[in-house]
Coordinates of N, CA and C in Angstrom, one line a residue:
G1347 N -75.1 25.4 -43.5 CA -75.8 25.8 -42.1 C -76.0 24.6 -41.4
S1348 N -77.0 23.9 -41.9 CA -77.6 22.7 -41.3 C -76.4 21.4 -41.0
A1349 N -75.7 21.2 -42.1 CA -74.6 20.3 -42.1 C -73.6 20.7 -40.9
A1350 N -73.3 21.8 -41.1 CA -72.1 22.2 -40.2 C -72.7 22.2 -38.6
L1351 N -74.0 22.6 -38.3 CA -74.6 22.4 -37.2 C -74.5 21.1 -36.6
K1352 N -74.9 20.0 -37.5 CA -74.8 18.8 -37.2 C -73.6 18.1 -36.8
E1353 N -72.5 18.5 -37.4 CA -71.1 18.2 -37.2 C -70.6 18.9 -36.0
T1354 N -71.1 20.0 -35.7 CA -70.6 20.8 -34.4 C -71.4 19.9 -33.1
E1355 N -72.5 19.7 -33.4 CA -73.0 18.8 -32.3 C -72.6 17.6 -32.1
K1356 N -72.0 16.9 -33.2 CA -71.6 15.4 -33.0 C -70.1 15.4 -32.3
A1357 N -69.3 16.8 -32.6 CA -68.1 17.0 -32.0 C -68.2 17.0 -30.4
S1358 N -69.3 17.5 -29.9 CA -69.4 17.8 -28.6 C -69.3 16.2 -27.7
G1359 N -69.6 15.3 -28.5 CA -69.7 13.9 -27.9 C -68.4 13.3 -27.8
F1360 N -67.5 13.8 -28.5 CA -65.9 13.3 -28.6 C -65.0 13.8 -27.4
P1361 N -64.2 12.9 -26.6 CA -63.5 13.4 -25.6 C -62.5 14.3 -26.1
A1362 N -62.1 15.1 -25.2 CA -61.0 16.4 -25.4 C -59.6 15.9 -25.1
N1363 N -58.8 16.0 -25.8 CA -57.3 15.6 -25.3 C -56.6 16.7 -25.2
R1364 N -56.7 17.6 -25.9 CA -55.8 18.9 -26.0 C -56.4 19.9 -25.2
I1365 N -57.4 20.1 -25.0 CA -58.1 21.1 -24.2 C -59.0 20.6 -23.2
G1366 N -59.5 21.4 -22.2 CA -60.3 20.5 -21.0 C -61.8 20.7 -21.5
S1367 N -62.6 19.8 -21.0 CA -63.9 19.6 -21.5 C -64.9 20.9 -21.1
S1368 N -64.6 21.8 -20.3 CA -65.4 22.9 -20.3 C -64.9 24.0 -21.3
E1369 N -63.7 24.0 -21.8 CA -63.3 24.8 -22.8 C -63.9 24.2 -24.3
L1370 N -63.8 22.9 -24.4 CA -64.5 22.2 -25.5 C -65.9 22.6 -25.7
R1371 N -66.8 22.5 -24.5 CA -68.0 22.6 -24.3 C -68.2 24.2 -24.9
N1372 N -67.5 25.2 -24.4 CA -67.5 26.7 -24.8 C -67.3 26.7 -26.3
E1373 N -66.2 26.0 -26.9 CA -66.0 26.2 -28.2 C -67.4 25.4 -29.0
V1374 N -67.8 24.4 -28.6 CA -69.0 23.8 -29.4 C -70.2 24.8 -29.3
F1375 N -70.5 25.4 -28.1 CA -71.5 26.5 -28.0 C -71.2 27.5 -29.0
F1376 N -70.1 28.0 -29.1 CA -69.8 29.1 -30.0 C -70.0 28.9 -31.4
L1377 N -69.5 27.5 -31.8 CA -69.6 27.2 -33.1 C -71.2 26.8 -33.4
K1378 N -71.9 26.4 -32.4 CA -73.3 26.1 -32.9 C -74.0 27.5 -33.1
A1379 N -73.4 28.5 -32.2 CA -74.3 30.0 -32.1 C -74.0 30.4 -33.7
K1380 N -72.8 30.3 -33.9 CA -72.3 31.0 -35.3 C -72.8 30.4 -36.5
C1381 N -73.2 28.9 -36.4 CA -73.9 28.3 -37.5 C -75.3 28.9 -37.5
L1382 N -76.1 28.9 -36.3 CA -77.4 29.4 -36.3 C -77.3 31.0 -36.7
S1383 N -76.4 31.8 -36.4 CA -76.5 33.1 -36.8 C -76.4 33.1 -38.3
A1384 N -75.6 32.2 -38.9 CA -75.2 32.1 -40.5 C -76.8 31.5 -41.1
Q1385 N -77.4 30.7 -40.5 CA -78.7 30.4 -41.0 C -80.0 31.5 -41.0
F1386 N -79.5 32.2 -39.9 CA -80.5 33.4 -40.1 C -80.3 34.4 -41.0
E1387 N -78.9 34.5 -41.2 CA -78.5 35.5 -42.3 C -79.1 35.1 -43.7
A1388 N -79.1 33.6 -43.9 CA -79.5 33.1 -45.0 C -81.0 33.1 -45.3
S1389 N -81.8 32.8 -44.1 CA -83.2 32.9 -44.2 C -84.0 34.2 -43.9
S1390 N -83.3 35.0 -43.0 CA -84.0 36.2 -42.4 C -85.4 35.7 -41.9
E1391 N -85.5 34.7 -41.6 CA -86.6 34.3 -40.9 C -86.6 34.6 -39.3
Q1392 N -87.8 35.1 -38.7 CA -87.9 35.3 -37.4 C -87.7 34.1 -36.5
K1393 N -88.0 33.1 -36.9 CA -87.7 32.1 -36.0 C -86.2 31.5 -35.8
D1394 N -85.5 31.7 -37.0 CA -84.2 31.6 -37.1 C -83.5 32.4 -36.3
G1395 N -83.8 33.7 -36.3 CA -83.2 34.8 -35.5 C -83.4 34.6 -34.0
Q1396 N -84.5 34.2 -33.7 CA -84.8 33.8 -32.3 C -83.9 32.8 -31.7
T1397 N -83.9 31.7 -32.6 CA -83.1 30.5 -32.3 C -81.5 30.8 -32.2
A1398 N -80.9 31.6 -33.0 CA -79.7 32.1 -33.0 C -79.5 32.9 -31.8
M1399 N -80.3 33.9 -31.3 CA -80.2 34.6 -30.2 C -80.3 33.9 -28.9
E1400 N -81.0 32.8 -28.9 CA -81.0 31.9 -27.7 C -79.7 31.2 -27.5
A1401 N -79.1 30.8 -28.7 CA -77.6 30.1 -28.5 C -76.7 31.0 -28.0
W1402 N -76.8 32.3 -28.4 CA -75.7 33.2 -28.1 C -76.3 33.6 -26.6
Y1403 N -77.3 33.5 -26.1 CA -77.6 33.8 -24.7 C -77.0 32.7 -24.1
D1404 N -77.3 31.6 -24.3 CA -76.6 30.3 -23.6 C -75.3 30.5 -23.5
L1405 N -74.5 30.9 -24.5 CA -73.1 31.0 -24.5 C -72.8 31.9 -23.5
K1406 N -73.3 33.2 -23.5 CA -73.1 34.1 -22.6 C -73.2 33.7 -21.2
Y1407 N -74.3 33.1 -21.0 CA -74.8 32.5 -19.5 C -73.5 31.7 -19.1
M1408 N -73.1 30.7 -20.0 CA -72.0 29.9 -19.5 C -70.7 30.6 -19.4
L1409 N -70.4 31.7 -19.9 CA -69.2 32.6 -19.7 C -69.4 33.8 -18.8
R1410 N -70.5 33.8 -18.2 CA -70.9 34.8 -17.3 C -69.7 35.3 -16.3
A1411 N -69.0 34.3 -15.8 CA -67.9 34.7 -14.8 C -66.8 35.1 -15.4
N1412 N -66.8 35.3 -16.7 CA -65.5 35.9 -17.6 C -65.9 36.6 -18.5
T1413 N -66.3 38.0 -18.2 CA -66.9 38.8 -19.2 C -66.0 39.3 -20.2
S1414 N -64.8 39.2 -20.0 CA -63.8 39.7 -20.8 C -63.4 38.5 -21.8
N1415 N -64.0 37.4 -21.8 CA -63.7 36.3 -22.8 C -64.2 37.0 -24.2
S1416 N -63.3 36.6 -25.3 CA -63.8 36.9 -26.5 C -65.0 36.5 -27.1
H1417 N -65.4 35.1 -26.7 CA -66.3 34.6 -27.2 C -67.7 35.3 -26.4
Y1418 N -67.6 35.6 -25.2 CA -68.8 36.5 -24.4 C -68.9 37.8 -25.3
I1419 N -67.7 38.6 -25.6 CA -68.0 39.8 -26.2 C -68.6 39.6 -27.6
Y1420 N -68.2 38.7 -28.1 CA -68.8 38.3 -29.6 C -70.2 38.1 -29.5
A1421 N -70.6 37.3 -28.4 CA -72.0 36.8 -28.2 C -72.7 38.1 -28.0
D1422 N -72.4 39.1 -27.2 CA -73.1 40.4 -26.8 C -73.3 41.0 -28.2
K1423 N -72.1 41.1 -28.9 CA -72.5 41.8 -30.2 C -73.4 41.3 -31.0
E1424 N -73.5 39.9 -31.2 CA -74.3 39.3 -31.9 C -75.8 39.3 -31.6
I1425 N -75.9 39.2 -30.2 CA -77.3 39.5 -29.6 C -77.9 40.7 -30.0
R1426 N -77.2 41.8 -30.0 CA -77.6 43.0 -30.4 C -78.0 43.3 -31.8
R1427 N -77.0 42.7 -32.7 CA -77.0 42.8 -34.0 C -78.5 42.0 -34.6
I1428 N -78.5 40.7 -34.0 CA -79.7 39.9 -34.3 C -80.9 40.7 -33.9
S1429 N -81.0 41.3 -32.6 CA -82.2 41.8 -32.1 C -82.7 43.1 -32.9
A1430 N -81.6 43.8 -33.2 CA -81.7 44.9 -34.2 C -82.6 44.4 -35.5
A1431 N -82.0 43.4 -36.1 CA -82.3 42.9 -37.3 C -84.0 42.3 -37.3
L1432 N -84.2 42.0 -36.1 CA -85.6 41.2 -36.0 C -86.7 42.5 -35.5
Q1433 N -86.2 43.6 -35.4 CA -87.2 44.7 -35.0 C -88.0 45.2 -36.2

């Protein structure tokens, strides 16, 4: 969890050669949110769930102009799943 998150954040600082910078940023946000969701799954801690949900909300906000994007749809499902788990 934590090591993967650090590597994901480190990757966001590298220049993108094969994809555009906005596409790279979207991928980094997606991977970060997935790492945070996995961390929540492992801990079941309320704070980890909140952090993961915030990351998914950030991704959804970035993709708001393209609601048919697979990452947007995945984020929506994860937000609902985590929200239900925190209830």
